[in-house]
Amino acid sequence: MWSKTKLGMKLTMVIGFIILGIAGLLLSGNTVSGDYWSDVFIALLLAALGNALAYLPATTAAVSEAKSEDSGLASGLYNTTYQVGSAVGLAIMVSIAAAVTASATGELSITLNEGYQQAFFWCGMVAFLGAILVLLFVRKPKQEE
């Protein structure tokens, strides 16, 4: 039976980052001969769910303690950090994929796949690290205590 108690922002973010990590690991296991529906689609659904569970509460947490007159500034800072972090994260993923691909030998499709496998693996690891950081540093808002 479903409990009426809520999980809270902190636990929701942790669950979201763990699901994102699992999605990254699933994507890192894809092969050149893989199937879209079993290898990619399921991982993308998990990534979408993890993204919603991790980032929506993070937005709320980022502005929840701000004074009313500072809420626009807090929201702007959060959104800017999110956009810059996403761009830097993507650049790191592409760099990992390119470096692994460049150092691998063999057929091009296989070496490209090896590069992307490593990039998704490290994305998963960063997501798991995010879950740990949430546990260590995110405080429950006063409304949830």
XYZ file of N, CA and C in Angstrom:
435
model
N 0.854 -1.183 0.000
C 0.000 0.000 0.000
C 0.893 1.237 0.000
N 0.465 2.248 -0.733
C 1.219 3.495 -0.866
C 1.101 4.315 0.403
N 2.227 4.784 0.895
C 2.236 5.610 2.093
C 1.941 7.049 1.717
N 1.302 7.783 2.571
C 0.983 9.184 2.297
C 2.136 10.106 2.663
N 3.171 9.574 3.257
C 4.312 10.412 3.593
C 5.106 10.712 2.336
N 5.670 11.922 2.296
C 6.447 12.297 1.114
C 7.917 11.970 1.321
N 8.605 11.771 0.207
C 10.023 11.410 0.275
C 10.891 12.591 0.683
N 10.525 13.772 0.288
C 11.347 14.934 0.552
C 12.319 15.192 -0.588
N 12.776 16.431 -0.671
C 13.647 16.827 -1.776
C 14.975 16.081 -1.766
N 15.568 15.933 -0.609
C 16.890 15.319 -0.520
C 16.861 13.869 -1.003
N 15.945 13.078 -0.495
C 15.854 11.678 -0.896
C 15.463 11.560 -2.367
N 14.587 12.438 -2.838
C 14.191 12.419 -4.243
C 15.395 12.700 -5.136
N 16.230 13.655 -4.756
C 17.437 13.952 -5.540
C 18.399 12.767 -5.530
N 18.580 12.142 -4.394
C 19.480 10.984 -4.305
C 18.987 9.866 -5.226
N 17.709 9.577 -5.153
C 17.139 8.535 -6.015
C 17.320 8.915 -7.483
N 17.093 10.175 -7.806
C 17.259 10.635 -9.177
C 18.680 10.476 -9.679
N 19.652 10.850 -8.875
C 21.052 10.706 -9.288
C 21.454 9.234 -9.413
N 20.925 8.386 -8.551
C 21.220 6.952 -8.663
C 20.633 6.392 -9.959
N 19.404 6.787 -10.286
C 18.799 6.338 -11.543
C 19.588 6.866 -12.737
N 20.048 8.121 -12.672
C 20.894 8.661 -13.743
C 22.191 7.869 -13.875
N 22.776 7.485 -12.749
C 23.994 6.677 -12.783
C 23.759 5.328 -13.431
N 22.636 4.704 -13.091
C 22.300 3.421 -13.702
C 22.108 3.580 -15.201
N 21.443 4.651 -15.620
C 21.243 4.904 -17.054
C 22.586 5.072 -17.765
N 23.510 5.799 -17.146
C 24.843 5.957 -17.732
C 25.558 4.631 -17.879
N 25.459 3.791 -16.855
C 26.099 2.474 -16.934
C 25.449 1.588 -17.995
N 24.133 1.674 -18.104
C 23.464 0.903 -19.160
C 23.913 1.360 -20.545
N 24.008 2.676 -20.735
C 24.453 3.198 -22.026
C 25.918 2.849 -22.294
N 26.697 2.721 -21.244
C 28.115 2.395 -21.437
C 28.322 0.941 -21.862
N 27.305 0.132 -21.747
C 27.416 -1.263 -22.136
C 26.951 -1.551 -23.555
N 26.551 -0.524 -24.273
C 26.054 -0.733 -25.638
C 27.165 -1.195 -26.571
N 26.774 -2.013 -27.516
C 27.710 -2.511 -28.513
C 27.281 -2.030 -29.898
N 28.166 -2.205 -30.861
C 27.870 -1.804 -32.234
C 26.680 -2.586 -32.780
N 26.545 -3.825 -32.382
C 25.454 -4.667 -32.886
C 24.225 -4.637 -31.981
N 24.164 -3.661 -31.088
C 23.062 -3.587 -30.136
C 21.730 -3.251 -30.770
N 20.672 -3.407 -29.990
C 19.311 -3.144 -30.419
C 18.817 -1.857 -29.749
N 18.144 -1.010 -30.514
C 17.676 0.273 -29.966
C 16.736 0.076 -28.775
N 15.732 -0.764 -28.929
C 14.702 -0.873 -27.908
C 15.232 -1.435 -26.591
N 16.124 -2.398 -26.650
C 16.619 -2.981 -25.400
C 17.869 -2.278 -24.881
N 18.696 -1.732 -25.764
C 19.971 -1.143 -25.325
C 19.910 0.363 -25.104
N 19.103 1.054 -25.877
C 19.096 2.514 -25.803
C 17.812 3.051 -25.179
N 16.673 2.578 -25.641
C 15.396 3.146 -25.224
C 15.191 3.063 -23.712
N 15.445 1.911 -23.133
C 15.242 1.729 -21.689
C 16.177 2.660 -20.905
N 17.432 2.742 -21.342
C 18.386 3.631 -20.656
C 17.950 5.094 -20.776
N 17.429 5.486 -21.923
C 16.965 6.866 -22.085
C 15.741 7.161 -21.223
N 14.836 6.183 -21.084
C 13.695 6.370 -20.179
C 14.165 6.543 -18.735
N 15.127 5.719 -18.335
C 15.676 5.860 -16.980
C 16.366 7.210 -16.811
N 17.101 7.645 -17.824
C 17.779 8.942 -17.751
C 16.767 10.079 -17.615
N 15.665 9.996 -18.345
C 14.630 11.032 -18.245
C 14.010 11.054 -16.850
N 13.724 9.878 -16.308
C 13.166 9.792 -14.959
C 14.162 10.307 -13.928
N 15.411 9.864 -14.033
C 16.440 10.325 -13.099
C 16.652 11.821 -13.187
N 16.635 12.363 -14.400
C 16.800 13.804 -14.589
C 15.678 14.567 -13.889
N 14.443 14.112 -14.067
C 13.315 14.782 -13.419
C 13.410 14.693 -11.900
N 13.784 13.528 -11.397
C 13.866 13.353 -9.945
C 15.041 14.103 -9.328
N 16.121 14.290 -10.079
C 17.304 14.960 -9.523
C 17.233 16.475 -9.672
N 16.850 16.955 -10.838
C 17.006 18.380 -11.112
C 15.818 19.231 -10.706
N 14.611 18.709 -10.728
C 13.476 19.520 -10.289
C 13.554 19.846 -8.796
N 13.839 18.874 -7.925
C 14.020 19.240 -6.518
C 15.245 20.119 -6.288
N 16.264 19.962 -7.136
C 17.450 20.817 -6.990
C 17.093 22.268 -7.252
N 16.227 22.510 -8.212
C 15.774 23.873 -8.493
C 15.031 24.437 -7.292
N 14.149 23.646 -6.739
C 13.402 24.083 -5.562
C 14.338 24.340 -4.387
N 15.287 23.443 -4.179
C 16.234 23.615 -3.071
C 17.087 24.851 -3.254
N 17.423 25.173 -4.502
C 18.290 26.315 -4.768
C 17.625 27.643 -4.426
N 16.305 27.712 -4.534
C 15.623 28.982 -4.283
C 14.774 28.972 -3.018
N 14.667 27.842 -2.345
C 13.744 27.728 -1.207
C 14.128 28.608 -0.020
N 15.403 28.830 0.175
C 15.845 29.618 1.329
C 16.026 31.102 1.000
N 15.855 31.462 -0.264
C 16.052 32.857 -0.663
C 14.887 33.723 -0.178
N 15.207 34.955 0.177
C 14.158 35.902 0.542
C 13.331 36.199 -0.701
N 12.126 36.650 -0.483
C 11.217 36.925 -1.599
C 11.830 37.875 -2.617
N 12.477 38.928 -2.137
C 13.069 39.913 -3.049
C 14.330 39.392 -3.748
N 14.918 38.307 -3.241
C 16.120 37.723 -3.846
C 15.837 36.458 -4.651
N 14.578 36.046 -4.738
C 14.260 34.784 -5.408
C 14.603 34.817 -6.897
N 14.424 35.959 -7.558
C 14.789 36.066 -8.976
C 16.286 35.909 -9.177
N 17.071 36.524 -8.305
C 18.523 36.416 -8.372
C 18.963 34.968 -8.121
N 18.390 34.322 -7.102
C 18.745 32.936 -6.798
C 18.392 32.018 -7.968
N 17.225 32.239 -8.551
C 16.814 31.431 -9.699
C 17.737 31.658 -10.892
N 18.111 32.896 -11.139
C 19.023 33.207 -12.238
C 20.395 32.584 -12.039
N 20.912 32.651 -10.816
C 22.205 32.030 -10.524
C 22.142 30.520 -10.703
N 21.069 29.909 -10.230
C 20.921 28.462 -10.385
C 20.855 28.082 -11.861
N 20.014 28.788 -12.620
C 19.862 28.454 -14.040
C 21.143 28.672 -14.823
N 21.883 29.724 -14.491
C 23.166 29.961 -15.156
C 24.153 28.848 -14.824
N 24.219 28.472 -13.571
C 25.105 27.380 -13.150
C 24.716 26.081 -13.838
N 23.427 25.816 -13.944
C 22.941 24.607 -14.609
C 23.357 24.604 -16.082
N 23.186 25.726 -16.769
C 23.533 25.805 -18.190
C 25.039 25.667 -18.406
N 25.827 26.369 -17.628
C 27.289 26.294 -17.768
C 27.777 24.890 -17.402
N 27.243 24.332 -16.328
C 27.624 22.979 -15.932
C 27.279 21.951 -16.993
N 26.127 22.098 -17.622
C 25.739 21.184 -18.697
C 26.695 21.291 -19.873
N 27.061 22.522 -20.237
C 27.985 22.711 -21.361
C 29.366 22.148 -21.046
N 29.853 22.381 -19.847
C 31.158 21.849 -19.448
C 31.112 20.326 -19.376
N 30.032 19.773 -18.821
C 29.888 18.325 -18.759
C 29.873 17.692 -20.136
N 29.160 18.306 -21.067
C 29.133 17.786 -22.430
C 30.514 17.863 -23.070
N 31.218 18.962 -22.842
C 32.569 19.090 -23.392
C 33.504 18.019 -22.833
N 33.372 17.709 -21.562
C 34.191 16.658 -20.956
C 33.831 15.299 -21.537
N 32.515 15.033 -21.705
C 32.090 13.762 -22.310
C 32.668 13.592 -23.707
N 32.587 14.633 -24.514
C 33.090 14.565 -25.879
C 34.607 14.378 -25.872
N 35.281 15.037 -24.951
C 36.738 14.893 -24.859
C 37.134 13.469 -24.476
N 36.409 12.878 -23.540
C 36.691 11.489 -23.155
C 36.460 10.569 -24.343
N 35.322 10.743 -25.012
C 34.999 9.899 -26.164
C 36.053 10.052 -27.260
N 36.473 11.285 -27.528
C 37.466 11.520 -28.581
C 38.822 10.936 -28.213
N 39.221 11.094 -26.946
C 40.526 10.580 -26.522
C 40.563 9.054 -26.590
N 39.512 8.400 -26.127
C 39.471 6.943 -26.165
C 39.415 6.459 -27.608
N 38.615 7.114 -28.427
C 38.509 6.737 -29.839
C 39.851 6.900 -30.548
N 40.536 7.995 -30.276
C 41.819 8.255 -30.929
C 42.882 7.238 -30.527
N 42.811 6.744 -29.298
C 43.838 5.809 -28.840
C 43.506 4.355 -29.173
N 42.263 4.098 -29.593
C 41.857 2.729 -29.910
C 42.238 2.389 -31.352
N 42.398 1.124 -31.601
C 42.709 0.680 -32.955
C 41.624 -0.276 -33.421
N 41.449 -0.342 -34.716
C 40.456 -1.257 -35.273
C 39.475 -0.525 -36.149
N 38.353 -1.169 -36.381
C 37.311 -0.613 -37.235
C 36.742 0.666 -36.607
N 36.447 1.654 -37.440
C 36.006 2.960 -36.960
C 34.758 2.873 -36.079
N 33.765 2.107 -36.491
C 32.528 2.036 -35.701
C 32.791 1.441 -34.318
N 33.698 0.504 -34.234
C 34.011 -0.120 -32.945
C 34.798 0.846 -32.058
N 35.751 1.557 -32.646
C 36.531 2.502 -31.840
C 35.677 3.677 -31.386
N 34.770 4.149 -32.236
C 33.848 5.211 -31.817
C 32.973 4.731 -30.666
N 32.482 3.509 -30.774
C 31.644 2.951 -29.719
C 32.414 2.843 -28.402
N 33.678 2.440 -28.471
C 34.498 2.360 -27.256
C 34.621 3.728 -26.594
N 34.776 4.762 -27.409
C 34.868 6.113 -26.868
C 33.596 6.525 -26.155
N 32.458 6.265 -26.786
C 31.191 6.634 -26.159
C 30.879 5.765 -24.952
N 31.306 4.517 -24.969
C 31.126 3.667 -23.786
C 31.830 4.281 -22.583
N 33.056 4.733 -22.780
C 33.804 5.347 -21.678
C 33.154 6.651 -21.225
N 32.695 7.459 -22.187
C 32.054 8.723 -21.832
C 30.800 8.476 -20.987
N 29.959 7.534 -21.388
C 28.748 7.233 -20.618
C 29.079 6.594 -19.274
N 30.120 5.778 -19.225
C 30.541 5.193 -17.957
C 30.889 6.297 -16.956
N 31.684 7.265 -17.397
C 32.083 8.332 -16.482
C 30.931 9.260 -16.138
N 29.978 9.415 -17.043
C 28.764 10.159 -16.699
C 28.014 9.458 -15.582
N 27.924 8.144 -15.677
C 27.285 7.383 -14.610
C 28.002 7.542 -13.284
N 29.319 7.517 -13.324
C 30.101 7.680 -12.091
C 29.886 9.072 -11.486
N 29.818 10.091 -12.326
C 29.577 11.454 -11.837
C 28.179 11.555 -11.228
N 27.208 10.867 -11.817
C 25.858 10.868 -11.248
C 25.851 10.208 -9.868
N 26.561 9.095 -9.722
C 26.661 8.457 -8.408
C 27.361 9.380 -7.400
N 28.381 10.081 -7.864
C 29.044 11.068 -7.007
C 28.063 12.165 -6.602
N 27.204 12.574 -7.533
C 26.175 13.567 -7.218
C 25.268 13.105 -6.097
N 24.896 11.821 -6.104
C 24.052 11.280 -5.037
C 24.764 11.375 -3.696
N 26.047 11.064 -3.691
C 26.826 11.152 -2.447
C 26.917 12.601 -1.971
N 27.156 13.523 -2.901
C 27.248 14.937 -2.531
C 25.930 15.471 -1.989
N 24.829 15.012 -2.549
C 23.520 15.414 -2.016
C 23.370 14.925 -0.585
N 23.733 13.673 -0.342
C 23.640 13.145 1.019
C 24.492 13.932 2.001
N 25.658 14.368 1.546
C 26.574 15.073 2.441
C 26.241 16.546 2.642
N 25.758 17.216 1.604
C 25.707 18.675 1.666
C 24.329 19.317 1.548
N 23.322 18.611 1.095
C 21.999 19.237 0.956
C 21.254 19.103 2.268
N 20.803 20.267 2.748
C 20.028 20.282 3.985
C 18.544 20.256 3.639
N 17.771 19.688 4.530
C 16.325 19.699 4.330
C 15.826 21.128 4.527
N 14.917 21.599 3.652
C 14.345 22.922 3.871
C 13.539 22.948 5.165
N 13.366 24.139 5.696
C 12.667 24.283 6.981
C 11.253 23.712 6.933
N 10.610 23.767 5.765
C 9.255 23.250 5.640
C 9.202 21.743 5.804
N 10.291 21.019 5.448
C 10.297 19.553 5.504
C 10.725 19.017 6.866
N 11.310 19.827 7.703
C 11.846 19.335 8.982
C 10.763 19.045 9.982
